[in-house]
PDB file of C-alpha atoms in Angstrom:
ATOM      1  CA  GLY A   1      -0.480  -3.263  13.762  1.00 51.00           C
ATOM      2  CA  VAL A   2      -1.652   0.288  13.026  1.00 59.00           C
ATOM      3  CA  GLY A   3       1.579   1.599  11.518  1.00 70.00           C
ATOM      4  CA  LYS A   4       3.793   2.726  14.378  1.00 79.00           C
ATOM      5  CA  SER A   5       7.014   2.003  12.508  1.00 81.00           C
ATOM      6  CA  ALA A   6       5.666   3.473   9.264  1.00 78.00           C
ATOM      7  CA  LEU A   7       4.789   6.667  11.087  1.00 79.00           C
ATOM      8  CA  ALA A   8       8.222   6.773  12.737  1.00 86.00           C
ATOM      9  CA  ARG A   9       9.865   6.352   9.298  1.00 86.00           C
ATOM     10  CA  GLU A  10       7.778   9.200   7.936  1.00 83.00           C
ATOM     11  CA  TYR A  11       8.726  11.437  10.873  1.00 86.00           C
ATOM     12  CA  ALA A  12      12.396  10.617  10.353  1.00 90.00           C
ATOM     13  CA  ARG A  13      12.143  11.325   6.632  1.00 88.00           C
ATOM     14  CA  ARG A  14      10.460  14.680   7.139  1.00 86.00           C
ATOM     15  CA  ASN A  15      12.893  15.783   9.839  1.00 91.00           C
ATOM     16  CA  ARG A  16      16.179  14.253   8.656  1.00 92.00           C
ATOM     17  CA  GLU A  17      17.884  17.655   8.298  1.00 94.00           C
ATOM     18  CA  ARG A  18      17.570  18.165  12.052  1.00 94.00           C
ATOM     19  CA  TYR A  19      19.743  15.143  12.824  1.00 94.00           C
ATOM     20  CA  ALA A  20      23.330  14.047  12.223  1.00 92.00           C
ATOM     21  CA  ALA A  21      21.950  10.547  11.675  1.00 91.00           C
ATOM     22  CA  VAL A  22      18.731   8.594  12.034  1.00 94.00           C
ATOM     23  CA  TRP A  23      19.267   5.092  13.386  1.00 95.00           C
ATOM     24  CA  TRP A  24      16.837   2.239  13.939  1.00 95.00           C
ATOM     25  CA  LEU A  25      17.276  -0.059  16.936  1.00 96.00           C
ATOM     26  CA  ASN A  26      15.420  -3.348  17.244  1.00 96.00           C
ATOM     27  CA  ALA A  27      14.252  -2.689  20.794  1.00 95.00           C
ATOM     28  CA  GLU A  28      12.399  -5.961  21.330  1.00 94.00           C
ATOM     29  CA  THR A  29      15.494  -7.297  23.086  1.00 96.00           C
ATOM     30  CA  GLU A  30      18.565  -5.861  24.749  1.00 97.00           C
ATOM     31  CA  ALA A  31      20.738  -7.751  22.268  1.00 97.00           C
ATOM     32  CA  GLY A  32      18.980  -5.961  19.408  1.00 97.00           C
ATOM     33  CA  ILE A  33      19.636  -2.580  21.016  1.00 97.00           C
ATOM     34  CA  VAL A  34      23.284  -3.377  21.743  1.00 97.00           C
ATOM     35  CA  ASP A  35      23.857  -4.650  18.205  1.00 97.00           C
ATOM     36  CA  GLY A  36      22.231  -1.564  16.698  1.00 97.00           C
ATOM     37  CA  LEU A  37      24.279   0.804  18.842  1.00 96.00           C
ATOM     38  CA  VAL A  38      27.515  -0.957  17.929  1.00 97.00           C
ATOM     39  CA  ARG A  39      26.634  -0.782  14.222  1.00 96.00           C
ATOM     40  CA  LEU A  40      25.876   2.927  14.596  1.00 95.00           C
ATOM     41  CA  GLY A  41      29.095   3.604  16.488  1.00 94.00           C
ATOM     42  CA  SER A  42      31.165   1.699  13.941  1.00 95.00           C
ATOM     43  CA  GLU A  43      29.960   4.132  11.269  1.00 94.00           C
ATOM     44  CA  PHE A  44      31.949   6.816  13.124  1.00 91.00           C
ATOM     45  CA  VAL A  45      34.635   4.671  14.771  1.00 93.00           C
ATOM     46  CA  PRO A  46      35.164   1.545  12.612  1.00 95.00           C
ATOM     47  CA  ALA A  47      37.214  -0.223  15.313  1.00 95.00           C
ATOM     48  CA  LEU A  48      34.079  -0.543  17.467  1.00 94.00           C
ATOM     49  CA  ALA A  49      32.815  -3.273  15.133  1.00 92.00           C
ATOM     50  CA  LYS A  50      35.749  -5.462  16.209  1.00 94.00           C
ATOM     51  CA  VAL A  51      35.348  -5.025  19.975  1.00 94.00           C
ATOM     52  CA  GLU A  52      34.529  -8.430  21.438  1.00 94.00           C
ATOM     53  CA  ASP A  53      32.589  -7.077  24.410  1.00 97.00           C
ATOM     54  CA  ARG A  54      29.592  -5.763  22.449  1.00 96.00           C
ATOM     55  CA  ARG A  55      27.933  -4.355  25.557  1.00 96.00           C
ATOM     56  CA  SER A  56      31.035  -2.296  26.380  1.00 95.00           C
ATOM     57  CA  ALA A  57      31.214  -1.066  22.774  1.00 95.00           C
ATOM     58  CA  ALA A  58      27.548  -0.009  22.902  1.00 95.00           C
ATOM     59  CA  GLU A  59      28.192   1.829  26.168  1.00 94.00           C
ATOM     60  CA  GLN A  60      31.072   3.691  24.482  1.00 92.00           C
ATOM     61  CA  VAL A  61      28.705   4.751  21.721  1.00 92.00           C
ATOM     62  CA  THR A  62      26.111   6.201  24.085  1.00 91.00           C
ATOM     63  CA  ALA A  63      28.692   7.785  26.419  1.00 89.00           C
ATOM     64  CA  ASN A  64      31.264   9.162  23.980  1.00 87.00           C
ATOM     65  CA  VAL A  65      30.819   8.656  20.259  1.00 86.00           C
ATOM     66  CA  LEU A  66      27.502  10.430  19.735  1.00 85.00           C
ATOM     67  CA  GLY A  67      28.530  13.443  21.797  1.00 83.00           C
ATOM     68  CA  GLY A  68      31.079  14.600  19.219  1.00 81.00           C
ATOM     69  CA  LEU A  69      28.520  15.360  16.523  1.00 84.00           C
ATOM     70  CA  THR A  70      27.262  18.827  15.614  1.00 88.00           C
ATOM     71  CA  LYS A  71      23.607  17.718  15.598  1.00 91.00           C
ATOM     72  CA  PRO A  72      21.812  15.138  17.714  1.00 92.00           C
ATOM     73  CA  VAL A  73      21.211  11.619  16.453  1.00 93.00           C
ATOM     74  CA  LEU A  74      17.638  10.363  16.238  1.00 94.00           C
ATOM     75  CA  LEU A  75      17.501   6.884  17.756  1.00 94.00           C
ATOM     76  CA  VAL A  76      14.328   4.981  17.027  1.00 94.00           C
ATOM     77  CA  PHE A  77      13.713   2.298  19.632  1.00 94.00           C
ATOM     78  CA  ASP A  78      11.393   0.192  17.502  1.00 93.00           C
ATOM     79  CA  ASN A  79       8.948  -2.259  19.125  1.00 91.00           C
ATOM     80  CA  LEU A  80      10.012  -1.541  22.691  1.00 91.00           C
ATOM     81  CA  ASP A  81       8.353  -3.883  25.190  1.00 87.00           C
ATOM     82  CA  ASP A  82      10.464  -3.275  28.296  1.00 88.00           C
ATOM     83  CA  GLU A  83      10.804   0.344  29.377  1.00 87.00           C
ATOM     84  CA  ARG A  84      13.863  -0.594  31.470  1.00 90.00           C
ATOM     85  CA  LEU A  85      15.783  -1.158  28.234  1.00 93.00           C
ATOM     86  CA  LEU A  86      15.047   2.408  27.166  1.00 90.00           C
ATOM     87  CA  ARG A  87      16.204   3.761  30.527  1.00 89.00           C
ATOM     88  CA  ALA A  88      19.392   1.690  30.316  1.00 92.00           C
ATOM     89  CA  TRP A  89      20.375   2.481  26.729  1.00 94.00           C
ATOM     90  CA  ALA A  90      18.997   5.877  25.701  1.00 90.00           C
ATOM     91  CA  PRO A  91      21.823   8.442  25.594  1.00 88.00           C
ATOM     92  CA  ARG A  92      21.262  11.279  28.041  1.00 81.00           C
ATOM     93  CA  ASP A  93      22.445  14.240  25.966  1.00 83.00           C
ATOM     94  CA  SER A  94      23.573  13.412  22.456  1.00 82.00           C
ATOM     95  CA  ALA A  95      20.416  11.976  20.955  1.00 90.00           C
ATOM     96  CA  GLN A  96      16.721  12.385  20.615  1.00 90.00           C
ATOM     97  CA  VAL A  97      14.714   9.233  21.097  1.00 90.00           C
ATOM     98  CA  LEU A  98      11.577   8.073  19.334  1.00 90.00           C
ATOM     99  CA  VAL A  99       9.909   4.930  20.665  1.00 89.00           C
ATOM    100  CA  THR A 100       7.406   2.667  18.975  1.00 87.00           C
ATOM    101  CA  SER A 101       5.581   0.316  21.297  1.00 83.00           C
ATOM    102  CA  ARG A 102       2.355  -1.597  21.629  1.00 76.00           C
ATOM    103  CA  HIS A 103       2.214  -0.432  25.256  1.00 66.00           C
ATOM    104  CA  ALA A 104       0.611   2.949  25.849  1.00 58.00           C
ATOM    105  CA  ALA A 105       1.536   3.042  29.540  1.00 59.00           C
ATOM    106  CA  LEU A 106       5.232   3.873  29.341  1.00 63.00           C
ATOM    107  CA  GLY A 107       6.053   6.119  32.259  1.00 61.00           C
ATOM    108  CA  GLY A 108       8.261   9.013  33.185  1.00 61.00           C
ATOM    109  CA  ASP A 109       8.966  11.700  30.648  1.00 65.00           C
ATOM    110  CA  ILE A 110       7.743   9.662  27.686  1.00 63.00           C
ATOM    111  CA  VAL A 111       5.030  11.501  25.798  1.00 62.00           C
ATOM    112  CA  PRO A 112       2.654   9.031  24.124  1.00 59.00           C
ATOM    113  CA  VAL A 113       1.226   9.795  20.703  1.00 63.00           C
ATOM    114  CA  ARG A 114      -1.770   7.667  19.865  1.00 65.00           C
ATOM    115  CA  LEU A 115      -1.974   6.814  16.204  1.00 62.00           C
ATOM    116  CA  GLN A 116      -4.934   7.912  14.220  1.00 71.00           C
ATOM    117  CA  ALA A 117      -5.875   7.801  10.585  1.00 76.00           C
ATOM    118  CA  TRP A 118      -3.859  10.161   8.389  1.00 81.00           C
ATOM    119  CA  PRO A 119      -5.485  13.249   6.838  1.00 87.00           C
ATOM    120  CA  PRO A 120      -6.512  12.711   3.187  1.00 92.00           C
ATOM    121  CA  GLN A 121      -4.104  15.184   1.548  1.00 92.00           C
ATOM    122  CA  GLU A 122      -1.069  13.942   3.493  1.00 90.00           C
ATOM    123  CA  THR A 123      -2.064  10.385   2.675  1.00 91.00           C
ATOM    124  CA  VAL A 124      -2.240  11.126  -1.049  1.00 94.00           C
ATOM    125  CA  GLU A 125       1.178  12.826  -0.934  1.00 93.00           C
ATOM    126  CA  TYR A 126       2.641   9.901   1.007  1.00 91.00           C
ATOM    127  CA  LEU A 127       1.235   7.303  -1.381  1.00 93.00           C
ATOM    128  CA  ARG A 128       2.318   9.151  -4.523  1.00 93.00           C
ATOM    129  CA  ARG A 129       5.853   9.587  -3.177  1.00 92.00           C
ATOM    130  CA  GLU A 130       6.216   6.026  -1.875  1.00 91.00           C
ATOM    131  CA  ILE A 131       4.665   4.308  -4.884  1.00 92.00           C
ATOM    132  CA  GLY A 132       6.653   6.419  -7.337  1.00 90.00           C
ATOM    133  CA  ARG A 133       4.618   5.424 -10.378  1.00 90.00           C
ATOM    134  CA  ALA A 134       3.240   7.840 -12.964  1.00 89.00           C
ATOM    135  CA  ASP A 135       0.182   5.668 -13.577  1.00 90.00           C
ATOM    136  CA  VAL A 136      -1.125   6.229 -10.030  1.00 90.00           C
ATOM    137  CA  SER A 137      -3.014   9.529  -9.917  1.00 93.00           C
ATOM    138  CA  ASP A 138      -4.072  11.592  -6.925  1.00 94.00           C
ATOM    139  CA  ALA A 139      -7.592  10.241  -7.401  1.00 95.00           C
ATOM    140  CA  ASP A 140      -6.261   6.658  -7.397  1.00 93.00           C
ATOM    141  CA  ALA A 141      -4.258   7.325  -4.246  1.00 93.00           C
ATOM    142  CA  LEU A 142      -7.258   8.887  -2.519  1.00 94.00           C
ATOM    143  CA  LEU A 143      -9.502   5.965  -3.447  1.00 94.00           C
ATOM    144  CA  LEU A 144      -6.908   3.519  -2.120  1.00 93.00           C
ATOM    145  CA  ALA A 145      -6.535   5.512   1.087  1.00 92.00           C
ATOM    146  CA  GLU A 146     -10.300   5.655   1.631  1.00 92.00           C
ATOM    147  CA  THR A 147     -10.578   1.919   1.019  1.00 91.00           C
ATOM    148  CA  LEU A 148      -7.866   1.269   3.621  1.00 87.00           C
ATOM    149  CA  GLY A 149      -9.385   3.660   6.155  1.00 85.00           C
ATOM    150  CA  PHE A 150      -6.372   6.035   6.035  1.00 87.00           C
ATOM    151  CA  LEU A 151      -4.510   3.657   8.400  1.00 81.00           C
ATOM    152  CA  PRO A 152      -0.724   4.119   8.249  1.00 80.00           C
ATOM    153  CA  LEU A 153       0.283   0.443   8.315  1.00 75.00           C
ATOM    154  CA  ALA A 154      -2.200  -0.554   5.626  1.00 83.00           C
ATOM    155  CA  LEU A 155      -1.060   2.381   3.490  1.00 87.00           C
ATOM    156  CA  ALA A 156       2.605   1.475   3.916  1.00 85.00           C
ATOM    157  CA  HIS A 157       1.925  -2.122   2.854  1.00 84.00           C
ATOM    158  CA  ALA A 158      -0.148  -1.051  -0.134  1.00 90.00           C
ATOM    159  CA  ALA A 159       2.519   1.462  -1.233  1.00 91.00           C
ATOM    160  CA  ALA A 160       5.260  -1.176  -0.981  1.00 89.00           C
ATOM    161  CA  TYR A 161       3.207  -3.638  -3.004  1.00 89.00           C
ATOM    162  CA  LEU A 162       2.331  -1.110  -5.713  1.00 91.00           C
ATOM    163  CA  LYS A 163       5.932   0.090  -5.895  1.00 89.00           C
ATOM    164  CA  SER A 164       7.134  -3.444  -6.520  1.00 88.00           C
ATOM    165  CA  THR A 165       4.571  -4.344  -9.188  1.00 84.00           C
ATOM    166  CA  VAL A 166       4.828  -3.487 -12.842  1.00 67.00           C
ATOM    167  CA  ASN A 167       2.033  -1.304 -14.198  1.00 60.00           C
TER     168      ASN A 167
END
C-alpha cells in the first residue's frame, strides 16, 4: 500500500531505453505469470498465443524467445507472494527481473529496496508529468506532495485523479 507498483512503473519509464521490452506479470498466482509470459512471447512469435498448453508456451518464452533479443527484457513480477514462483519462472539469462512484494524476507540473490517517501523535487517532476495539466503549478504539486507525505502510492492515485478531471 505504499506504492511498490508505482515505483516500479517509474523505474521502468526512466530506464526503458536499456530494455528491448518492459513487461508486467501478475505474480500473485502461477497462472498470472504463465499468462503474462505467453502474451509477451506472442508479441515476438504470434503462434505462441494459439498453443493449447500454456505452461509449455511460457517455458518456450523463458528458454528461447527472449534470448534472441539485442537487449534484455525487464520482467516485473508484480505482487509476488511465493518466492518459488520467481525461481520457477524468471529467465536465467535473457531478462532482468524487478519484483514487487509485501514480503521483505525474500531470500537468495534478491536485493530488497525498502520504499521511502520521494524527494520533493522528484515528486514535483513526477506529479507535473503524470497530471499533464497546465493549471497545476510546481507550487501546487509541492503542496499536494507535502499533504500526502511524499508517499508514492498516494501520489500516483492523486495524479491519476487530477489527470482525469477537468480543470
